[in-house]
Coordinates of C-alpha atoms and ligand atoms in Angstrom, one line a residue:
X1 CA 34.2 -7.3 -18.1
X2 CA 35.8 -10.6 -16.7
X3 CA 35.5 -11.0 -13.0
X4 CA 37.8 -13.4 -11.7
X5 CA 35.9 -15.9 -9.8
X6 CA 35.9 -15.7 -6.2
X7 CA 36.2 -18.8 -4.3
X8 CA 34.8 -19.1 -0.5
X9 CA 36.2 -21.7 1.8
X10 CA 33.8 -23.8 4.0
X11 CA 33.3 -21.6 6.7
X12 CA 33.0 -19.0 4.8
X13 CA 31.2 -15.5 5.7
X14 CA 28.3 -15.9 2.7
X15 CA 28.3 -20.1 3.8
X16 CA 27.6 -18.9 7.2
X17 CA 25.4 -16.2 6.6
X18 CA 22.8 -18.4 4.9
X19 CA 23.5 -21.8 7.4
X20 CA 21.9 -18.7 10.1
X21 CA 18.9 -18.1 7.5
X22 CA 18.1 -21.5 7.7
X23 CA 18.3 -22.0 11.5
X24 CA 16.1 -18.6 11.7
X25 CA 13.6 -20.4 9.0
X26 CA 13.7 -23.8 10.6
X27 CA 12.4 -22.3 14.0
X28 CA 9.4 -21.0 12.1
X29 CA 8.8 -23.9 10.7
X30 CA 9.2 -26.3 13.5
X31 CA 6.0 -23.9 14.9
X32 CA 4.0 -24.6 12.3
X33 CA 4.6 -27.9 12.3
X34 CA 3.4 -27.9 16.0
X35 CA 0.5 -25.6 15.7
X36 CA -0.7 -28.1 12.6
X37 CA 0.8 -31.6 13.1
X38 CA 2.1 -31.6 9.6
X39 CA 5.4 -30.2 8.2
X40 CA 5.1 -27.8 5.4
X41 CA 5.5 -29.4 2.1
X42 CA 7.7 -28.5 -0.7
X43 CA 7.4 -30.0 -4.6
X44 CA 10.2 -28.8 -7.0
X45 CA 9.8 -29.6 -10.4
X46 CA 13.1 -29.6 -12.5
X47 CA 13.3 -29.4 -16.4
X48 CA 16.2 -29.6 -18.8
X49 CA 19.9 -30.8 -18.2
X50 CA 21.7 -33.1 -15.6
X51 CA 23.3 -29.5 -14.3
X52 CA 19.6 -28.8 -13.2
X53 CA 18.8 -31.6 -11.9
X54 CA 21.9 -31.7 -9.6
X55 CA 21.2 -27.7 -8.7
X56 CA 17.8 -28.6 -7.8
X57 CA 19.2 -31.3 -5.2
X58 CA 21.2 -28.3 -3.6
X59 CA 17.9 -26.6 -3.5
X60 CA 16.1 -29.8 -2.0
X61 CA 18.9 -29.8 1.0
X62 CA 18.0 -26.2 1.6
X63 CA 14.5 -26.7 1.8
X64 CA 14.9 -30.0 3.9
X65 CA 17.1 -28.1 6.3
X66 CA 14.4 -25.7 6.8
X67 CA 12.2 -28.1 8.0
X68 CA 10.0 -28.9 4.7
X69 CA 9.3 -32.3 3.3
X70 CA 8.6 -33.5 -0.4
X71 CA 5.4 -34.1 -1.9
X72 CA 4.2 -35.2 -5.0
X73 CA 2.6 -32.5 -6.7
X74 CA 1.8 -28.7 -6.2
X75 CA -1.4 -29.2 -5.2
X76 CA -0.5 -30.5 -2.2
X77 CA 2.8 -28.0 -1.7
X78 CA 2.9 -25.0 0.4
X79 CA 6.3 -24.4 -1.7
X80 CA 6.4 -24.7 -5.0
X81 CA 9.6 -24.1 -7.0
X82 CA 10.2 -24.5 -10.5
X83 CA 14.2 -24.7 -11.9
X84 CA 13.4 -23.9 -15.5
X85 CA 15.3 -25.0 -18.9
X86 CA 16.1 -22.2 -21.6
X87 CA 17.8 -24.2 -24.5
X88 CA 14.5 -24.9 -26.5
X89 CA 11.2 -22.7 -26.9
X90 CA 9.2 -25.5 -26.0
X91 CA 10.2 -26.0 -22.6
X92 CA 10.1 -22.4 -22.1
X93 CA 6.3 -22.5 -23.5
X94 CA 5.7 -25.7 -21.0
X95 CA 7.3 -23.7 -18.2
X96 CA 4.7 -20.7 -18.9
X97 CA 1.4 -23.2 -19.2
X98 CA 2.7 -24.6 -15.5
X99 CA 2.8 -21.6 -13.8
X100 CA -0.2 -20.3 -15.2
X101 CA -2.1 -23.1 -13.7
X102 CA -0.5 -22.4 -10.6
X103 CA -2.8 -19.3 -10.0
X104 CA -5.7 -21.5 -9.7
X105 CA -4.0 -23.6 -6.9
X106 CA -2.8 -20.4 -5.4
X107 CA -6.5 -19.0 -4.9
X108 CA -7.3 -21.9 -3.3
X109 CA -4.2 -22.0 -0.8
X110 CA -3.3 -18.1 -0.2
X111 CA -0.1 -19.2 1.5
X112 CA 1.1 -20.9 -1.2
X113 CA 4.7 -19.8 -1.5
X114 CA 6.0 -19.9 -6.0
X115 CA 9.5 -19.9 -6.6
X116 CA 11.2 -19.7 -10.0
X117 CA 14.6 -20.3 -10.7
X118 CA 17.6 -21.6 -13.4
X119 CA 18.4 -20.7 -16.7
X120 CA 14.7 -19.3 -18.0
X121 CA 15.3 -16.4 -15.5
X122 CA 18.3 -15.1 -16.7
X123 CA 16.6 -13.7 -19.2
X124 CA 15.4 -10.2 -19.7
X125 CA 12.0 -11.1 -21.5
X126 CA 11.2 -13.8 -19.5
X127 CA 11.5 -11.7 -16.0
X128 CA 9.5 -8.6 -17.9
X129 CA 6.7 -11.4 -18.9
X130 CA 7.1 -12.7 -15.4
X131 CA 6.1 -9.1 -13.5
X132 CA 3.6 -8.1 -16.2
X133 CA 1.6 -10.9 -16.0
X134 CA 2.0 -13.6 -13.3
X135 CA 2.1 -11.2 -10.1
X136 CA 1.0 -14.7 -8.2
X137 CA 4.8 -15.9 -8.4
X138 CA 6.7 -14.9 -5.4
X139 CA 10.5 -15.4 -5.3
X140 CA 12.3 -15.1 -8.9
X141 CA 16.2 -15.9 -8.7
X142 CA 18.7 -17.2 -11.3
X143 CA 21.7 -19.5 -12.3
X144 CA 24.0 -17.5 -10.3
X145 CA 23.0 -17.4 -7.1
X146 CA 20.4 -20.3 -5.8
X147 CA 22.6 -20.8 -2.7
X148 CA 20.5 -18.1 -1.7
X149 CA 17.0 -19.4 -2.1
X150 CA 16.5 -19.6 2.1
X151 CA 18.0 -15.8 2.1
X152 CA 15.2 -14.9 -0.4
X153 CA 12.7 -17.0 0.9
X154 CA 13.0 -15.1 4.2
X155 CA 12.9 -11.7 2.4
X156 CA 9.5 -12.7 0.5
X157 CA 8.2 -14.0 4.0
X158 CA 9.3 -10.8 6.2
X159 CA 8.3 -7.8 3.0
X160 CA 5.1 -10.3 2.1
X161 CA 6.7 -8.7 -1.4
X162 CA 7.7 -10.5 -4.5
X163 CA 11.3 -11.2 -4.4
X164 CA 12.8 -10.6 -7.8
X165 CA 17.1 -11.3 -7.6
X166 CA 19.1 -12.0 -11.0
X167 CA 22.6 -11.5 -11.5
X168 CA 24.1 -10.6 -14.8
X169 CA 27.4 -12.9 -13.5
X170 CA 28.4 -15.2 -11.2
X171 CA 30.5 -14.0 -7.9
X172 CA 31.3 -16.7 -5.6
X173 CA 31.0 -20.6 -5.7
X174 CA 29.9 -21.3 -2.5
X175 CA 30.6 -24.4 -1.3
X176 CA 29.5 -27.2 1.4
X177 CA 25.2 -25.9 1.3
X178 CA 23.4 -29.0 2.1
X179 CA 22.4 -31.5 -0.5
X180 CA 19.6 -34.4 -0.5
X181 CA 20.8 -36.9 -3.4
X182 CA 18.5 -39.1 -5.1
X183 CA 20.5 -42.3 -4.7
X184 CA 22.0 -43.4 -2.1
X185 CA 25.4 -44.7 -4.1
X186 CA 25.7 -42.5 -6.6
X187 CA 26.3 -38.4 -7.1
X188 CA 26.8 -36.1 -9.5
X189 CA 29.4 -34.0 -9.2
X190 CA 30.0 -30.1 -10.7
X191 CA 33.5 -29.6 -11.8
X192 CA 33.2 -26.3 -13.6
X193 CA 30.3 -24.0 -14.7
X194 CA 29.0 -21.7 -17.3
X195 CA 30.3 -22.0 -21.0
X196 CA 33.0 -20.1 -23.4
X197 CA 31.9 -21.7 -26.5
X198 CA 29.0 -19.3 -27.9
X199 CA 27.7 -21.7 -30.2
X200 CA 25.8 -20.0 -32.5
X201 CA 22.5 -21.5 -31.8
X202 CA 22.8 -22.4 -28.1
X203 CA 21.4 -19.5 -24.9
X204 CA 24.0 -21.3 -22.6
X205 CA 26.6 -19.6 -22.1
X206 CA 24.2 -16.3 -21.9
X207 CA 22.4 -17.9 -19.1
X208 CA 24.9 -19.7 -17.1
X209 CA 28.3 -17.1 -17.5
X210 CA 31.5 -17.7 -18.4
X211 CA 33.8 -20.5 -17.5
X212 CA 34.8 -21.2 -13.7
X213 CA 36.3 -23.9 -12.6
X214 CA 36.6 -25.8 -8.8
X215 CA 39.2 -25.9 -6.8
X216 CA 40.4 -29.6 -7.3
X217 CA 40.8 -29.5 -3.6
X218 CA 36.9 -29.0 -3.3
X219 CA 36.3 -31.6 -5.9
X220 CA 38.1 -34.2 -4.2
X221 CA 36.8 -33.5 -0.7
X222 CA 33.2 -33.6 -1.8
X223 CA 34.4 -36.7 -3.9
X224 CA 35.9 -38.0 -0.4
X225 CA 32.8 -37.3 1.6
X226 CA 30.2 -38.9 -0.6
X227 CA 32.4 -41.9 -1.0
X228 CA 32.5 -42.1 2.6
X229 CA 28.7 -41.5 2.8
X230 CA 28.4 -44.7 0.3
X231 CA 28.8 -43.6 -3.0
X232 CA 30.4 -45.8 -5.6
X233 CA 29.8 -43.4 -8.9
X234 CA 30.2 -39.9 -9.7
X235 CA 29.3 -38.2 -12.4
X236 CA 31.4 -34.9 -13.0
X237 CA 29.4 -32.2 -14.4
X238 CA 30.1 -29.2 -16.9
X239 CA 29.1 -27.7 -20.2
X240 CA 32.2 -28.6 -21.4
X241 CA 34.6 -30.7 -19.1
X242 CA 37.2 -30.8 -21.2
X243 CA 37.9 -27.4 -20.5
X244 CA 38.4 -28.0 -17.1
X245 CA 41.3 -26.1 -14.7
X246 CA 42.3 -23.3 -17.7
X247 CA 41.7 -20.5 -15.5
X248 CA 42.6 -21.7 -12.0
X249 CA 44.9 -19.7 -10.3
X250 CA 47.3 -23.2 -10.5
X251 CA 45.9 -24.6 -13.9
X252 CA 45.4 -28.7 -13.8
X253 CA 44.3 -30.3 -17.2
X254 CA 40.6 -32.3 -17.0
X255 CA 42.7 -35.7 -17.4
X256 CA 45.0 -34.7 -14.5
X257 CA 42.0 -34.0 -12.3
X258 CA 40.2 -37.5 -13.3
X259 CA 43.9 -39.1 -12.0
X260 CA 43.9 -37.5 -9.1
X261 CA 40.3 -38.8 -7.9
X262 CA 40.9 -42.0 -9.5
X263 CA 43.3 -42.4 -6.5
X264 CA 40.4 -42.2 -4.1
X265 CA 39.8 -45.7 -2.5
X266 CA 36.4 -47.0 -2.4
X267 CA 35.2 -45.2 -5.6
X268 CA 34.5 -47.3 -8.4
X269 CA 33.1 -45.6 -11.1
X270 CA 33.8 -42.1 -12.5
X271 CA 31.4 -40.6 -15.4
X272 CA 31.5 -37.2 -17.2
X273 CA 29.6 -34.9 -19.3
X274 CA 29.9 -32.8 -21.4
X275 CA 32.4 -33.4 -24.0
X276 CA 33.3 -30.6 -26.3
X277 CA 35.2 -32.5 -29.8
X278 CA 37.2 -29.4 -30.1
X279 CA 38.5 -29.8 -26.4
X280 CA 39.1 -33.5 -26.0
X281 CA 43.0 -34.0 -25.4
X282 CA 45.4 -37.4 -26.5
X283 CA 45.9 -37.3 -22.7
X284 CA 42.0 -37.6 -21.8
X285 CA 41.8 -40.7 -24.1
X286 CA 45.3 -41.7 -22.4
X287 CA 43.9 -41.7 -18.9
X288 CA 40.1 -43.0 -19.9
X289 CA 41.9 -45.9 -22.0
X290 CA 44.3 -47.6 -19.0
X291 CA 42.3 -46.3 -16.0
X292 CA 39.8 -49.1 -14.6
X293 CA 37.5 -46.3 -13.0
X294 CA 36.6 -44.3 -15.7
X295 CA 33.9 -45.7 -17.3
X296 CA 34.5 -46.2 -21.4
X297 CA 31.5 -44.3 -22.3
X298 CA 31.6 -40.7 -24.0
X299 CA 29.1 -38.2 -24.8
X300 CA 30.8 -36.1 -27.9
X301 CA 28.1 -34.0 -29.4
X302 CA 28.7 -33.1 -33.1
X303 CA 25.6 -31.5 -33.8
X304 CA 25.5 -31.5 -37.5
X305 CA 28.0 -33.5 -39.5
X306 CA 27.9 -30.8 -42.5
X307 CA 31.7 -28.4 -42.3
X308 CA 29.6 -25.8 -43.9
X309 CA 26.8 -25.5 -40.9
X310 CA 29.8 -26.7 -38.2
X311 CA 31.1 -23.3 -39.0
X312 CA 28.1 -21.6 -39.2
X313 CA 27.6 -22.9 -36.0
X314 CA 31.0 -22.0 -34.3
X315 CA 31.8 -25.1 -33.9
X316 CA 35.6 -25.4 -34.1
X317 CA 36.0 -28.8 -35.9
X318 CA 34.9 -30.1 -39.3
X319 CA 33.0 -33.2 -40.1
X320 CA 36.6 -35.1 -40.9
X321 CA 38.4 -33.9 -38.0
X322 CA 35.2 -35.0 -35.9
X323 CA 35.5 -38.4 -37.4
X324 CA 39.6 -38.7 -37.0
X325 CA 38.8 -38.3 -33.4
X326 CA 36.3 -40.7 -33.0
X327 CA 38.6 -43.3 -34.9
X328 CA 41.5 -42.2 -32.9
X329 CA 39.3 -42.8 -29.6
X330 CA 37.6 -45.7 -30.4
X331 CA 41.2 -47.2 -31.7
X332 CA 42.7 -46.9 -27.7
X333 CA 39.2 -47.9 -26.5
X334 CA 37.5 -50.3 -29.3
X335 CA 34.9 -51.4 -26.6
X336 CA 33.7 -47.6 -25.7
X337 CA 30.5 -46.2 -25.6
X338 CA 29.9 -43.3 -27.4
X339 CA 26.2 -40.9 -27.6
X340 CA 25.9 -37.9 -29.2
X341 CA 23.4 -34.8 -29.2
X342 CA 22.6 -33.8 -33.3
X343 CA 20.5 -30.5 -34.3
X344 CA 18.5 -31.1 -37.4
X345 CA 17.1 -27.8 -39.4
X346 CA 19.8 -25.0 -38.3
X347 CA 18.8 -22.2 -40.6
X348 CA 20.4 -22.7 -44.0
X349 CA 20.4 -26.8 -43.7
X350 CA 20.3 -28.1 -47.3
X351 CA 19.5 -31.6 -48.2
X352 CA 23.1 -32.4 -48.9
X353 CA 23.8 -30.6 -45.4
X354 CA 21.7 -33.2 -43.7
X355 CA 22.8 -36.6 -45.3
X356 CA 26.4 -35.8 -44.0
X357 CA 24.6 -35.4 -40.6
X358 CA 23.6 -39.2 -42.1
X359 CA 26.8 -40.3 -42.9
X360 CA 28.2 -39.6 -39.9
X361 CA 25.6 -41.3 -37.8
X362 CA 26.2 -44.4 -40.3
X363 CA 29.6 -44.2 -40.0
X364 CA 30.4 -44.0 -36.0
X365 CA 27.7 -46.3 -35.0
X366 CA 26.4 -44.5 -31.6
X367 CA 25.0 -46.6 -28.8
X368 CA 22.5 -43.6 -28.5
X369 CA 21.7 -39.7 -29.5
X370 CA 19.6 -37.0 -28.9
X371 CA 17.9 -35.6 -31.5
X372 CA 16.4 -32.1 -31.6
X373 CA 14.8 -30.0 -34.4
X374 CA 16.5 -26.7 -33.8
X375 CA 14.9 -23.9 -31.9
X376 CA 15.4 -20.2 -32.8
X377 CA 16.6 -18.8 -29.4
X378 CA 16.2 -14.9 -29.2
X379 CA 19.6 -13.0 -28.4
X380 CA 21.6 -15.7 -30.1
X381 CA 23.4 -15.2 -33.4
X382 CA 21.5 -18.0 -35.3
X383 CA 18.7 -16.2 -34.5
X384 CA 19.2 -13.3 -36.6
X385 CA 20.1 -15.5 -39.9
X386 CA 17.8 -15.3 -42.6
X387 CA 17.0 -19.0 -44.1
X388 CA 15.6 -20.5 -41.2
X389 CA 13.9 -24.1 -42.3
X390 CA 10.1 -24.6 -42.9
X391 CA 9.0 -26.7 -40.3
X392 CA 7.7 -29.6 -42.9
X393 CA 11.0 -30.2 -44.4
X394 CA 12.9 -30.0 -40.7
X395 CA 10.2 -32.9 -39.5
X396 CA 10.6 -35.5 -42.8
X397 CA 14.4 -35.1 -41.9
X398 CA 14.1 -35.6 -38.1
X399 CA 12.0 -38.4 -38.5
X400 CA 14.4 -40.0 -40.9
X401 CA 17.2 -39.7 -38.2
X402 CA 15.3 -40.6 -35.5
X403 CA 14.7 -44.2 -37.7
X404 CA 18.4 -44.1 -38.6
X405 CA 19.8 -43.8 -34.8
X406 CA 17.1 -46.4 -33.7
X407 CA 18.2 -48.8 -36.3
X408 CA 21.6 -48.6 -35.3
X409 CA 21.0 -47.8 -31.3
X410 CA 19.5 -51.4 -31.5
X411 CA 22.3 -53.3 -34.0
X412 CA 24.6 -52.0 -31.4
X413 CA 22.5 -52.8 -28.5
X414 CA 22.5 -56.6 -30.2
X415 CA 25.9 -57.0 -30.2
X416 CA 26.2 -57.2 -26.3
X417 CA 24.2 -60.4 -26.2
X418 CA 26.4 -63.4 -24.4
X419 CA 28.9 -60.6 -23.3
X420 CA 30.0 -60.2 -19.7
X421 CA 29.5 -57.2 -17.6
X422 CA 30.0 -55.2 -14.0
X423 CA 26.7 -53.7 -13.8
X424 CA 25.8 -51.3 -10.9
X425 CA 22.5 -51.9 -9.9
X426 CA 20.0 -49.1 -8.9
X427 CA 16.8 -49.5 -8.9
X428 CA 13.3 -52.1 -9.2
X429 CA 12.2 -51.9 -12.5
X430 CA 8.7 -50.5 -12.4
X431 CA 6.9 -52.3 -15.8
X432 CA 8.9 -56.2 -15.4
X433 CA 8.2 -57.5 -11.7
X434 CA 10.8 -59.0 -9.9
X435 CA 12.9 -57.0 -12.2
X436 CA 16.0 -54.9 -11.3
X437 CA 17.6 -52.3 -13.4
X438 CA 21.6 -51.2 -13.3
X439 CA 23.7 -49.9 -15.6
X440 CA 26.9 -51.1 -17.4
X441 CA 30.1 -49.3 -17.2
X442 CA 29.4 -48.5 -20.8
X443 CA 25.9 -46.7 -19.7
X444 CA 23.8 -49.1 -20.8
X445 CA 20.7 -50.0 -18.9
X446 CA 20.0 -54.0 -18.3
X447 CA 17.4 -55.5 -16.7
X448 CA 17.8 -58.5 -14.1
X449 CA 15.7 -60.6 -12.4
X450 CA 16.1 -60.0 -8.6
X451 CA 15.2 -58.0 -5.7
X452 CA 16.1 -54.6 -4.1
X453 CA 18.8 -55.9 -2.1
X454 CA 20.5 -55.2 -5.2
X455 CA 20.6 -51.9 -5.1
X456 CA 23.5 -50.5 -4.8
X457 CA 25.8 -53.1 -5.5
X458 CA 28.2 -54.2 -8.2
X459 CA 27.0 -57.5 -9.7
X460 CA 28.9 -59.3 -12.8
X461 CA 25.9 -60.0 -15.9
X462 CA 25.6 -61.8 -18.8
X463 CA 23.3 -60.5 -21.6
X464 CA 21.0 -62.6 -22.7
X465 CA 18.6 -60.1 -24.7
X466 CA 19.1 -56.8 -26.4
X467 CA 16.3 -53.8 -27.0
X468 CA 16.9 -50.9 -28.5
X469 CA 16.9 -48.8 -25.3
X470 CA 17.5 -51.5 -22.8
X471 CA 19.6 -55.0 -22.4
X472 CA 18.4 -58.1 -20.5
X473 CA 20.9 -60.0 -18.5
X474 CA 21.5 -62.6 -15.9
X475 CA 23.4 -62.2 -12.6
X476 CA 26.7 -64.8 -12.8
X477 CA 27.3 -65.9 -9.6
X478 CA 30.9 -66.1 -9.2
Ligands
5AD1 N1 17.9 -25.7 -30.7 C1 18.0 -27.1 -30.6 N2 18.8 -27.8 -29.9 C2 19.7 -27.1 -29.1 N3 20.7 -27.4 -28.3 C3 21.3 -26.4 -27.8 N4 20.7 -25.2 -28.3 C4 19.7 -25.7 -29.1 C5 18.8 -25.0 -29.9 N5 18.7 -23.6 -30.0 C6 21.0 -28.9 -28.1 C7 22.5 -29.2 -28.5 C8 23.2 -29.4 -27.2 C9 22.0 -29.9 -26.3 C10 22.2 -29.8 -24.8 O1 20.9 -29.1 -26.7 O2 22.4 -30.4 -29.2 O3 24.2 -30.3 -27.2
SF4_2 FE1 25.9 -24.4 -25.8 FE2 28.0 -24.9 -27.4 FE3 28.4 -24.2 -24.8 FE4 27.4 -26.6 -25.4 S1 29.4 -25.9 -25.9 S2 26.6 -25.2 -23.8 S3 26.1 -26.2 -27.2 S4 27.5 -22.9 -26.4

């Protein structure tokens, strides 16, 4: 059954609650930290999707607020948290190898505290693996509810018990916990959560729950406030931004909400992902073609470019109606960006299946893809159908796109040499000394001779060199 999403303001009771958690929790730890000179340390590993990676800087404020500080591996970590992947086996299997090792540390450092978390663990096999056979791990929550990792870690330290909490569905999107980003001028930003789609091949939206959107009002205050704190790039987050305000109470279109935060001053850049084909409006590529913050880059998976397996897949467009839109967008944009994300071997994939995936590589030219052989997920509907692709065959094809993308990713990558460009730069490059790396508005990384005062800043660049992953370029001082 649907549940209608509630949504807490700031000071909200469940806010509030777990702000008092984390005062109790800090007072502990503040002791420790004077009984042993040292604070306690924490080491989070994250795997899979920029969702994770931004829920796993919610986690990092908690912990920080509690008093711990990061180190660089588990050995060292008195906390240990893991915020796990489910969208391919192979993570899952990683994930597994990980914390088995774990045990070993744990022998050696009783107090060890092992938290897992994210998409893994909203599954029912995983949790039954997780209690038959690694009783070492200690605090086990899901997508739904990791606001409350300081309300479980308390729990686990006051029963000594392990501390098993997964919800079947989301309840509230509690807003304003503390966050620690990684950069200092640039956030990412969730705009809605969960997925609708059910692709046939994909554990998402079993994982992560239907559709909910923000409040824009949230969105634009924590837009505000990280602008004010020095931000000068967002990236809004979703499985599928396009689908953006539907259900809100007072519905607002995707391209409405990108208007409204273009309007915030001091914000220069505004980024999204991810783009559903079947979702993207005329009045999206309206507002990304005469706005001057939205960066003209777009990721647009289209998965397989055979109609047959696009059904099969539950798609919702065909491999011509994918390819109209990409002419229609790259007609009000000629100088945008576009990457993709393709799936090679979805049971049933015939030869001819796979050279229209070709053609339509060929034909729209990405600056860049992701390619993945596809992975049988349990509980999904692909996983039940019956011609599922010897691995031999799946690998000859994925190399042969993998040589096709590159080919291309570096024709297009050539085509920006003696080009001008704002770049924002972010950070030394660690293999060219005396390097500096930003990125273009069109996502593309460039390298620059110079020094970290950089960082941060807007610079205009010429490109003087062209890789396949990466552009050279010099700073034009204006
Ligand atoms: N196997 C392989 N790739 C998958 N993806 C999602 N589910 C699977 C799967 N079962 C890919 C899709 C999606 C990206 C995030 O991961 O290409 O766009
Ligand atoms: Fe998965 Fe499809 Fe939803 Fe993307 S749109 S998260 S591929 S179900």
């Amino acid at each position: 059954m649907k549940r209608e999403p509630i949504i807490l303001n700031h000071d909200t009771d469940e806010g509030l609650r777990q702000k008092k958690i984390i005062e109790r929790l800090r007072a502990i730890n503040d002791t420790f930290e004077q009984k042993h000179g040292r604070k306690k340390r924490m080491h989070i590993a994250t795997f899979g999707c920029q969702m994770n990676f931004h829920d796993s800087e919610k986690l990092k404020g908690v912990l920080e607020q509690i008093g711990y500080e990061e180190c660089d591996s588990e050995a060292q970590a008195d906390f240990v948290v893991y915020n796990t992947c489910a969208v391919r086996e192979n993570a899952e299997t990683r994930v597994f190898g990980r914390i088995g090792h774990l045990k070993s540390l744990k022998e050696k450092n009783p107090n060890m505290v092992i938290a897992l978390c994210g998409c893994m663990m909203q599954q029912d096999t995983v949790i039954d693996k997780l209690k038959k056979s690694y009783p070492h791990v200690n605090i086990v929550f899901g997508t739904h509810n990791i606001y409350k990792l300081a309300e479980l870690l308390e729990t686990h330290m006051e029963t000594g018990e392990s501390v098993y909490d997964i919800w079947d569905s989301y309840q509230d999107i509690v807003e304003d916990l503390p966050t620690v980003r990684k950069y200092t001028y640039k956030s990412s930003v969730n705009i809605i959560f969960g997925c609708n789609n059910f692709c046939s091949y994909c554990i998402v939206p079993y994982v992560r729950g239907r559709e909910r959107s923000r409040e824009p009002e949230d969105i634009i205050e924590e837009v505000r406030a990280l602008v004010a704190d020095g931000v000068v790039e967002i990236t809004f987050l979703g499985q599928n931004v396009n689908s953006y305000g539907k259900n809100l109470q007072h519905p607002m279109t995707f391209a409405q909400l990108l208007e409204e935060v273009e309007k915030i001053d001091g914000l220069e850049r505004i980024r999204f992902m991810t783009s559903h084909p079947k979702d993207l409006s005329d009045e999206l590529i309206h507002v990304m073609a005469k706005s001057t913050k939205v960066c003209k880059s777009l990721h647009l998976p289209f998965q397989s470019g055979s109609t047959r397996l696009l059904e099969k897949m539950n798609r919702g467009y065909t491999k011509d109606s994918y390819l109209s839109l990409v002419n229609k967008i790259k007609k009000a944009m000629p100088d945008i960006a576009l990457t993709t994300d393709i799936i090679v071997g979805f049971p049933g994939e015939t030869e001819e299946d796979f050279m229209d995936t070709m053609d339509v590589v060929k034909e729209v030219e990405y600056d860049s893809a992701f390619t993945f052989i596809y992975s049988k997920r349990t509980g999904t509907p692909a996983a039940q159908y019956e011609d599922q692709i010897e691995e031999p065959v799946v690998k000859e094809r994925f190399n042969r796109l993998l040589d096709e993308v590159n080919s291309l990713a570096n024709k297009k990558s050539r085509e920006h040499i003696g080009k001008e460009y704002l770049a924002l730069f972010e950070e030394e490059n660690t293999s060219r000394k005396g390097y500096m790396s930003g990125r273009l508005d069109n996502g593309h990384l460039v390298h620059v001779e110079g020094d970290s005062s950089l960082v941060g800043s807007i610079r205009r660049v010429k490109i003087i060199d062209a890789m396949t992953f990466y552009l050279v370029g010099e700073i034009i001082h204006e």
